[in-house]
Amino acid sequence: MEISEWDLIQKCQKGDVTAYEELAAKYYRRVFMVVLGMLHHQEDAMEVAQETFYRAFKNINRFKGGSSFYTWLYRIAVNLAIDFQRRQKRGVMDFKENMDEVIVETERLGSDPYREVRDRELGERLLAAIDQLTPDHKAVIVMRAVEGLSYKEIGRTLGCSEGTVMSRLHYARKKLQEKLGSYL
Amino acid sequence: MTRDCEEIKSLLGAWLDGELGASEAAEVRLHLQGCASCLGEKARLEKLQSSLKSVLEAKASQLAFEPFWAGVRQRIAEERPWHARLIDWARAVLSPPRLAWAIPAVIIILLAGLSLEQFFPGWRWALNRSNLAAVESIDGHGFNVALLRESKTKTTVIWLFENHEGEEETSAEPVSGGPAF
Ligand SMILES: [Zn+2]
């Protein structure tokens, strides 16, 4: 870990919120990416990402520097996002509404010939497809894509074996390929 | 023994992730040199991964720090230990003179009511044996007193609580298993 980061953490451990603001500024986007990949809804992702930083500050004295600070943060984020989904269990209506948004979005973008726009369309479809996976499958696919984590590290975060991570990833990718079809 | 395309395709993800053993990885590599179908599958898997990363990056890049941090800071500011909140509450309640006697009075009345049962066994709460449940607001700061009396077991529960409308309880620790530190 960088010395300056460790300095900031030690200040946070003494209750320095300004030092924590610096750490948050450095990592908030990465944490948001992971959470958004798992929750799809922007407001939900914002809520859980903010809660992640709040919990991390509250428990900062438990951080001993055994892993990187960011590793510690995303473990909190992933577990909060899984928990959030289990507690919330969105209704069917909500899901439909969501698909409509995606379809409207893709129709709007469909006439645009540029590759960037096609990629954006794929991105939106991909997020909608991920939203249909179980929380555990979402977690593995997002951690692998966003953080490029090893199966061992993913397993540590989720409390499961490397073999389980491998089979969940395989299943999740297969499902996403089925749903995205010709878009890939 | 050479594997067929289906087997190779099932290994491709782990191969791209660098999670296969040396011999299996070599097998996949060799197969890909001569199989257009599996190469296509490899390209799709790569695209899946890169698309997800780039769409999330694009969305995260639109998120400004200020509003994000404001939400975090507010949560931190709201977080106060229970004893500090109790002191805050006592100060707030006791400061208006008209309420200064309200709490001891409520407590004395409650205790008196409860002890009547012990000293006069024939006396019945509210003249019958039915249960009692009541919520009394005792101040203007959202704190309530709830009273539940179960006549058969002669159990009385009194508790103080804050009135948070629509606010979710955040004290429960949802980090299942907990992050490794
Ligand atoms: Zn093949």
Tab-separated table of C-alpha atoms and ligand atoms in Angstrom:
chain	number	residue	atom	x	y	z
A	1	MET	CA	0.000	0.000	0.000
A	2	GLU	CA	1.171	3.509	-0.780
A	3	ILE	CA	2.515	5.377	2.216
A	4	SER	CA	0.297	8.398	1.631
A	5	GLU	CA	-2.784	6.181	1.558
A	6	TRP	CA	-1.800	4.511	4.801
A	7	ASP	CA	-1.286	7.970	6.324
A	8	LEU	CA	-4.789	8.936	5.270
A	9	ILE	CA	-6.223	5.741	6.739
A	10	GLN	CA	-4.487	6.367	10.046
A	11	LYS	CA	-5.962	9.865	10.117
A	12	CYS	CA	-9.388	8.378	9.419
A	13	GLN	CA	-8.873	5.959	12.295
A	14	LYS	CA	-8.559	9.024	14.525
A	15	GLY	CA	-11.883	10.308	13.168
A	16	ASP	CA	-10.581	12.690	10.490
A	17	VAL	CA	-13.428	13.005	7.974
A	18	THR	CA	-11.428	15.301	5.664
A	19	ALA	CA	-8.808	12.578	5.212
A	20	TYR	CA	-11.608	10.174	4.447
A	21	GLU	CA	-12.967	12.535	1.801
A	22	GLU	CA	-9.656	12.180	-0.064
A	23	LEU	CA	-9.895	8.400	0.005
A	24	ALA	CA	-13.505	8.514	-1.100
A	25	ALA	CA	-12.664	10.826	-4.009
A	26	LYS	CA	-10.082	8.313	-5.164
A	27	TYR	CA	-12.311	5.230	-5.101
A	28	TYR	CA	-15.940	6.260	-5.356
A	29	ARG	CA	-16.210	5.631	-9.103
A	30	ARG	CA	-14.729	2.149	-8.915
A	31	VAL	CA	-17.022	1.200	-6.067
A	32	PHE	CA	-19.983	2.673	-7.942
A	33	MET	CA	-19.106	0.620	-11.049
A	34	VAL	CA	-19.136	-2.646	-9.137
A	35	VAL	CA	-22.383	-1.836	-7.371
A	36	LEU	CA	-24.126	-0.525	-10.490
A	37	GLY	CA	-23.180	-3.704	-12.365
A	38	MET	CA	-24.917	-5.691	-9.673
A	39	LEU	CA	-27.954	-3.490	-9.039
A	40	HIS	CA	-28.623	-1.934	-12.450
A	41	HIS	CA	-30.751	0.877	-10.985
A	42	GLN	CA	-28.742	4.060	-10.702
A	43	GLU	CA	-30.422	5.280	-7.495
A	44	ASP	CA	-30.042	1.905	-5.795
A	45	ALA	CA	-26.394	1.812	-6.797
A	46	MET	CA	-25.835	5.316	-5.436
A	47	GLU	CA	-27.508	4.359	-2.159
A	48	VAL	CA	-25.442	1.198	-1.707
A	49	ALA	CA	-22.174	2.849	-2.793
A	50	GLN	CA	-22.712	5.661	-0.265
A	51	GLU	CA	-23.597	3.145	2.413
A	52	THR	CA	-20.370	1.282	1.568
A	53	PHE	CA	-18.269	4.375	2.257
A	54	TYR	CA	-20.217	5.115	5.400
A	55	ARG	CA	-19.766	1.564	6.741
A	56	ALA	CA	-16.097	1.562	5.813
A	57	PHE	CA	-15.554	4.769	7.784
A	58	LYS	CA	-17.525	3.465	10.728
A	59	ASN	CA	-15.403	0.308	10.789
A	60	ILE	CA	-12.120	1.862	9.710
A	61	ASN	CA	-10.427	0.779	12.930
A	62	ARG	CA	-10.924	-2.820	11.857
A	63	PHE	CA	-8.820	-2.221	8.751
A	64	LYS	CA	-5.306	-3.375	9.575
A	65	GLY	CA	-3.689	-3.029	6.160
A	66	GLY	CA	-3.630	-6.778	5.421
A	67	SER	CA	-5.132	-6.146	1.994
A	68	SER	CA	-5.280	-2.981	-0.078
A	69	PHE	CA	-7.808	-0.439	1.129
A	70	TYR	CA	-9.701	-0.745	-2.126
A	71	THR	CA	-9.924	-4.554	-1.783
A	72	TRP	CA	-11.425	-4.050	1.651
A	73	LEU	CA	-13.876	-1.481	0.265
A	74	TYR	CA	-15.161	-3.563	-2.625
A	75	ARG	CA	-15.665	-6.570	-0.356
A	76	ILE	CA	-17.979	-4.424	1.732
A	77	ALA	CA	-19.632	-3.079	-1.442
A	78	VAL	CA	-20.254	-6.513	-2.993
A	79	ASN	CA	-21.700	-7.941	0.194
A	80	LEU	CA	-23.928	-4.915	0.721
A	81	ALA	CA	-25.144	-5.127	-2.882
A	82	ILE	CA	-25.992	-8.825	-2.501
A	83	ASP	CA	-27.745	-8.128	0.763
A	84	PHE	CA	-29.627	-5.191	-0.738
A	85	GLN	CA	-31.013	-7.380	-3.529
A	86	ARG	CA	-32.065	-10.142	-1.163
A	87	ARG	CA	-33.880	-7.673	1.057
A	88	GLN	CA	-35.479	-5.690	-1.676
A	89	LYS	CA	-36.682	-8.409	-4.067
A	90	ARG	CA	-38.164	-6.103	-6.636
A	91	GLY	CA	-41.662	-6.839	-7.924
A	92	VAL	CA	-42.546	-8.040	-11.424
A	93	MET	CA	-43.927	-4.634	-12.438
A	94	ASP	CA	-40.690	-2.989	-11.614
A	95	PHE	CA	-38.805	-5.392	-13.795
A	96	LYS	CA	-41.133	-4.885	-16.764
A	97	GLU	CA	-40.831	-1.139	-16.441
A	98	ASN	CA	-37.140	-1.623	-16.597
A	99	MET	CA	-37.238	-3.707	-19.783
A	100	ASP	CA	-39.454	-1.081	-21.430
A	101	GLU	CA	-36.876	1.560	-20.660
A	102	VAL	CA	-34.223	-0.570	-22.306
A	103	ILE	CA	-36.339	-1.202	-25.376
A	104	VAL	CA	-37.231	2.487	-25.768
A	105	GLU	CA	-33.568	3.313	-25.401
A	106	THR	CA	-32.511	0.784	-28.045
A	107	GLU	CA	-35.220	1.950	-30.475
A	108	ARG	CA	-34.069	5.499	-30.048
A	109	LEU	CA	-30.488	4.474	-30.710
A	110	GLY	CA	-31.283	1.926	-33.435
A	111	SER	CA	-31.090	4.393	-36.323
A	112	ASP	CA	-27.650	5.637	-35.390
A	113	PRO	CA	-24.969	4.060	-37.577
A	114	TYR	CA	-21.961	4.701	-35.376
A	115	ARG	CA	-20.127	1.943	-33.622
A	116	GLU	CA	-19.907	3.855	-30.366
A	117	VAL	CA	-23.685	3.967	-30.264
A	118	ARG	CA	-23.994	0.267	-31.075
A	119	ASP	CA	-21.641	-0.465	-28.247
A	120	ARG	CA	-23.766	1.645	-25.959
A	121	GLU	CA	-26.806	-0.307	-27.022
A	122	LEU	CA	-25.005	-3.543	-26.270
A	123	GLY	CA	-23.963	-2.129	-22.916
A	124	GLU	CA	-27.544	-1.291	-21.964
A	125	ARG	CA	-28.797	-4.705	-23.057
A	126	LEU	CA	-25.989	-6.321	-21.161
A	127	LEU	CA	-26.878	-4.503	-17.947
A	128	ALA	CA	-30.530	-5.466	-18.387
A	129	ALA	CA	-29.526	-9.103	-18.969
A	130	ILE	CA	-27.274	-9.125	-15.896
A	131	ASP	CA	-30.171	-7.755	-13.881
A	132	GLN	CA	-32.009	-11.017	-14.513
A	133	LEU	CA	-29.277	-13.161	-12.948
A	134	THR	CA	-29.229	-14.147	-9.271
A	135	PRO	CA	-27.221	-11.915	-6.888
A	136	ASP	CA	-24.424	-14.498	-6.675
A	137	HIS	CA	-24.129	-14.788	-10.452
A	138	LYS	CA	-24.152	-11.018	-10.831
A	139	ALA	CA	-21.400	-10.684	-8.267
A	140	VAL	CA	-19.003	-13.069	-10.030
A	141	ILE	CA	-19.548	-11.626	-13.489
A	142	VAL	CA	-19.101	-8.031	-12.325
A	143	MET	CA	-16.079	-8.689	-10.117
A	144	ARG	CA	-14.362	-10.525	-12.930
A	145	ALA	CA	-15.156	-7.913	-15.590
A	146	VAL	CA	-14.604	-4.747	-13.571
A	147	GLU	CA	-11.794	-5.764	-11.279
A	148	GLY	CA	-10.271	-8.665	-13.207
A	149	LEU	CA	-10.088	-10.576	-9.942
A	150	SER	CA	-8.792	-14.128	-9.682
A	151	TYR	CA	-11.263	-16.893	-8.827
A	152	LYS	CA	-9.523	-17.234	-5.487
A	153	GLU	CA	-10.086	-13.576	-4.619
A	154	ILE	CA	-13.704	-13.676	-5.816
A	155	GLY	CA	-14.236	-16.811	-3.713
A	156	ARG	CA	-12.783	-15.074	-0.678
A	157	THR	CA	-15.121	-12.133	-1.080
A	158	LEU	CA	-18.208	-14.298	-1.529
A	159	GLY	CA	-17.228	-17.039	0.897
A	160	CYS	CA	-17.246	-19.867	-1.661
A	161	SER	CA	-14.716	-22.141	-3.379
A	162	GLU	CA	-12.811	-21.397	-6.593
A	163	GLY	CA	-14.696	-24.257	-8.228
A	164	THR	CA	-17.996	-22.604	-7.356
A	165	VAL	CA	-16.764	-19.294	-8.774
A	166	MET	CA	-15.758	-21.065	-12.002
A	167	SER	CA	-19.110	-22.791	-12.433
A	168	ARG	CA	-21.090	-19.635	-11.575
A	169	LEU	CA	-19.079	-17.629	-14.078
A	170	HIS	CA	-19.578	-20.278	-16.738
A	171	TYR	CA	-23.326	-20.358	-16.120
A	172	ALA	CA	-23.644	-16.564	-16.013
A	173	ARG	CA	-21.725	-16.068	-19.259
A	174	LYS	CA	-23.795	-18.712	-20.990
A	175	LYS	CA	-27.017	-17.023	-19.873
A	176	LEU	CA	-25.798	-13.602	-20.992
A	177	GLN	CA	-24.754	-14.954	-24.391
A	178	GLU	CA	-28.192	-16.530	-24.821
A	179	LYS	CA	-29.934	-13.260	-23.968
A	180	LEU	CA	-27.718	-11.041	-26.076
A	181	GLY	CA	-27.620	-13.361	-29.099
A	182	SER	CA	-26.544	-11.479	-32.188
A	183	TYR	CA	-25.522	-8.371	-30.249
A	184	LEU	CA	-22.243	-10.024	-29.320
B	1	MET	CA	-7.147	-37.605	-26.195
B	2	THR	CA	-8.401	-34.528	-28.011
B	3	ARG	CA	-11.451	-32.672	-26.784
B	4	ASP	CA	-14.350	-31.699	-28.990
B	5	CYS	CA	-15.563	-28.130	-29.565
B	6	GLU	CA	-18.204	-28.279	-26.822
B	7	GLU	CA	-15.612	-29.199	-24.221
B	8	ILE	CA	-13.214	-26.517	-25.427
B	9	LYS	CA	-15.987	-23.912	-25.351
B	10	SER	CA	-16.807	-24.834	-21.781
B	11	LEU	CA	-13.179	-24.164	-20.836
B	12	LEU	CA	-12.770	-20.931	-22.796
B	13	GLY	CA	-13.976	-18.602	-20.059
B	14	ALA	CA	-11.602	-20.009	-17.478
B	15	TRP	CA	-8.835	-20.028	-20.077
B	16	LEU	CA	-9.363	-16.330	-20.838
B	17	ASP	CA	-9.347	-15.659	-17.094
B	18	GLY	CA	-5.988	-17.429	-16.806
B	19	GLU	CA	-7.451	-19.978	-14.423
B	20	LEU	CA	-6.698	-23.230	-16.267
B	21	GLY	CA	-3.820	-25.551	-15.455
B	22	ALA	CA	-0.850	-25.594	-17.849
B	23	SER	CA	-1.801	-28.725	-19.762
B	24	GLU	CA	-5.456	-27.764	-20.240
B	25	ALA	CA	-4.435	-24.254	-21.255
B	26	ALA	CA	-2.054	-25.666	-23.878
B	27	GLU	CA	-4.847	-27.884	-25.225
B	28	VAL	CA	-7.196	-24.930	-25.604
B	29	ARG	CA	-4.519	-22.840	-27.297
B	30	LEU	CA	-3.756	-25.627	-29.768
B	31	HIS	CA	-7.434	-26.185	-30.541
B	32	LEU	CA	-8.013	-22.490	-31.197
B	33	GLN	CA	-5.306	-22.459	-33.870
B	34	GLY	CA	-7.417	-24.684	-36.079
B	35	CYS	CA	-11.038	-23.997	-35.113
B	36	ALA	CA	-12.941	-20.972	-36.392
B	37	SER	CA	-16.039	-21.831	-34.379
B	38	CYS	CA	-14.216	-21.808	-31.042
B	39	LEU	CA	-12.317	-18.663	-32.064
B	40	GLY	CA	-15.684	-16.982	-32.632
B	41	GLU	CA	-16.811	-18.073	-29.177
B	42	LYS	CA	-13.621	-16.664	-27.689
B	43	ALA	CA	-14.273	-13.316	-29.401
B	44	ARG	CA	-17.843	-13.211	-28.035
B	45	LEU	CA	-16.659	-13.906	-24.506
B	46	GLU	CA	-14.049	-11.171	-24.794
B	47	LYS	CA	-16.641	-8.757	-26.085
B	48	LEU	CA	-18.990	-9.610	-23.241
B	49	GLN	CA	-16.309	-8.815	-20.718
B	50	SER	CA	-15.052	-5.615	-22.360
B	51	SER	CA	-18.577	-4.290	-23.036
B	52	LEU	CA	-19.565	-4.701	-19.431
B	53	LYS	CA	-16.477	-2.913	-18.231
B	54	SER	CA	-16.863	-0.039	-20.668
B	55	VAL	CA	-20.580	0.533	-20.057
B	56	LEU	CA	-19.991	0.664	-16.310
B	57	GLU	CA	-16.994	2.949	-16.754
B	58	ALA	CA	-19.066	5.272	-18.929
B	59	LYS	CA	-21.839	5.477	-16.338
B	60	ALA	CA	-19.462	5.909	-13.414
B	61	SER	CA	-17.613	8.693	-15.231
B	62	GLN	CA	-20.842	10.730	-15.191
B	63	LEU	CA	-21.077	10.542	-11.421
B	64	ALA	CA	-19.825	13.739	-9.801
B	65	PHE	CA	-18.032	13.480	-6.482
B	66	GLU	CA	-19.780	16.327	-4.652
B	67	PRO	CA	-23.308	14.900	-4.510
B	68	PHE	CA	-21.891	11.465	-3.811
B	69	TRP	CA	-19.773	12.673	-0.924
B	70	ALA	CA	-22.612	14.789	0.453
B	71	GLY	CA	-24.621	11.593	0.995
B	72	VAL	CA	-21.722	9.833	2.709
B	73	ARG	CA	-20.944	12.830	4.911
B	74	GLN	CA	-24.551	13.097	5.979
B	75	ARG	CA	-24.608	9.463	7.055
B	76	ILE	CA	-21.410	9.954	9.020
B	77	ALA	CA	-22.807	13.083	10.696
B	78	GLU	CA	-26.026	11.313	11.648
B	79	GLU	CA	-24.138	8.463	13.227
B	80	ARG	CA	-23.869	9.113	16.943
B	81	PRO	CA	-23.327	6.565	19.709
B	82	TRP	CA	-26.494	5.648	21.641
B	83	HIS	CA	-25.348	7.339	24.877
B	84	ALA	CA	-24.617	10.595	23.029
B	85	ARG	CA	-28.070	10.404	21.450
B	86	LEU	CA	-29.632	9.722	24.852
B	87	ILE	CA	-27.941	12.833	26.277
B	88	ASP	CA	-29.082	14.863	23.265
B	89	TRP	CA	-32.584	13.593	23.784
B	90	ALA	CA	-32.595	14.338	27.518
B	91	ARG	CA	-31.320	17.857	26.873
B	92	ALA	CA	-33.923	18.502	24.224
B	93	VAL	CA	-36.726	17.175	26.408
B	94	LEU	CA	-35.722	18.903	29.625
B	95	SER	CA	-35.027	22.321	28.184
B	96	PRO	CA	-38.649	23.504	27.711
B	97	PRO	CA	-39.868	24.288	31.265
B	98	ARG	CA	-43.386	23.020	30.653
B	99	LEU	CA	-42.028	19.558	29.842
B	100	ALA	CA	-39.496	19.415	32.658
B	101	TRP	CA	-41.848	17.523	34.954
B	102	ALA	CA	-43.456	15.408	32.300
B	103	ILE	CA	-41.009	12.519	32.323
B	104	PRO	CA	-40.713	11.952	36.086
B	105	ALA	CA	-44.489	12.346	36.304
B	106	VAL	CA	-45.089	9.749	33.597
B	107	ILE	CA	-42.637	7.350	35.241
B	108	ILE	CA	-44.194	7.799	38.698
B	109	ILE	CA	-47.682	7.263	37.355
B	110	LEU	CA	-46.611	4.130	35.544
B	111	LEU	CA	-44.815	2.710	38.577
B	112	ALA	CA	-47.724	3.534	40.841
B	113	GLY	CA	-50.117	1.814	38.480
B	114	LEU	CA	-47.962	-1.280	38.348
B	115	SER	CA	-47.408	-1.554	42.091
B	116	LEU	CA	-51.146	-1.328	42.812
B	117	GLU	CA	-51.393	-4.837	41.445
B	118	GLN	CA	-48.878	-6.100	43.995
B	119	PHE	CA	-50.303	-4.341	47.042
B	120	PHE	CA	-53.967	-4.872	46.196
B	121	PRO	CA	-54.229	-8.268	44.455
B	122	GLY	CA	-57.978	-7.859	44.041
B	123	TRP	CA	-57.540	-4.633	42.130
B	124	ARG	CA	-57.621	-5.159	38.401
B	125	TRP	CA	-56.016	-3.012	35.828
B	126	ALA	CA	-58.702	-0.819	34.292
B	127	LEU	CA	-61.301	-2.845	36.203
B	128	ASN	CA	-61.163	-5.833	33.919
B	129	ARG	CA	-58.760	-8.568	32.921
B	130	SER	CA	-58.195	-7.526	29.350
B	131	ASN	CA	-54.765	-6.707	27.964
B	132	LEU	CA	-53.625	-3.167	27.492
B	133	ALA	CA	-51.522	-1.724	24.741
B	134	ALA	CA	-50.902	1.988	24.420
B	135	VAL	CA	-48.531	4.354	22.705
B	136	GLU	CA	-48.058	7.710	24.345
B	137	SER	CA	-46.076	10.470	22.757
B	138	ILE	CA	-44.241	12.244	25.551
B	139	ASP	CA	-42.444	15.002	23.779
B	140	GLY	CA	-42.179	16.963	20.609
B	141	HIS	CA	-39.003	15.255	19.461
B	142	GLY	CA	-40.508	12.111	18.103
B	143	PHE	CA	-39.930	9.975	21.203
B	144	ASN	CA	-42.770	7.775	22.330
B	145	VAL	CA	-43.571	5.602	25.292
B	146	ALA	CA	-45.241	2.310	24.505
B	147	LEU	CA	-46.943	0.277	27.189
B	148	LEU	CA	-48.033	-3.309	26.801
B	149	ARG	CA	-49.678	-5.173	29.620
B	150	GLU	CA	-50.583	-8.828	29.454
B	151	SER	CA	-53.038	-9.562	32.262
B	152	LYS	CA	-52.778	-13.358	32.413
B	153	THR	CA	-49.038	-13.490	32.938
B	154	LYS	CA	-48.982	-10.153	34.773
B	155	THR	CA	-46.235	-8.980	32.467
B	156	THR	CA	-45.787	-5.323	31.669
B	157	VAL	CA	-43.424	-4.066	29.009
B	158	ILE	CA	-42.542	-0.407	28.770
B	159	TRP	CA	-40.297	0.925	26.136
B	160	LEU	CA	-39.103	4.217	24.733
B	161	PHE	CA	-38.610	4.594	21.039
B	162	GLU	CA	-37.918	7.197	18.425
B	163	ASN	CA	-40.562	7.841	15.819
B	164	HIS	CA	-38.825	7.540	12.443
B	165	GLU	CA	-41.442	7.625	9.766
B	166	GLY	CA	-40.416	5.673	6.714
B	167	GLU	CA	-36.836	5.518	7.825
B	168	GLU	CA	-35.197	2.183	7.516
B	169	GLU	CA	-33.328	0.777	10.454
B	170	THR	CA	-29.685	0.782	9.547
B	171	SER	CA	-28.158	-0.681	12.644
B	172	ALA	CA	-28.440	-4.248	11.418
B	173	GLU	CA	-25.168	-5.424	9.915
B	174	PRO	CA	-25.997	-6.823	6.510
B	175	VAL	CA	-22.470	-7.776	5.475
B	176	SER	CA	-23.088	-11.482	5.340
B	177	GLY	CA	-20.077	-13.404	6.515
B	178	GLY	CA	-18.347	-10.047	6.787
B	179	PRO	CA	-15.510	-8.845	4.670
B	180	ALA	CA	-12.118	-10.329	5.437
B	181	PHE	CA	-9.919	-7.760	7.037
C	1	ZN	ZN	-13.636	-25.918	-31.785
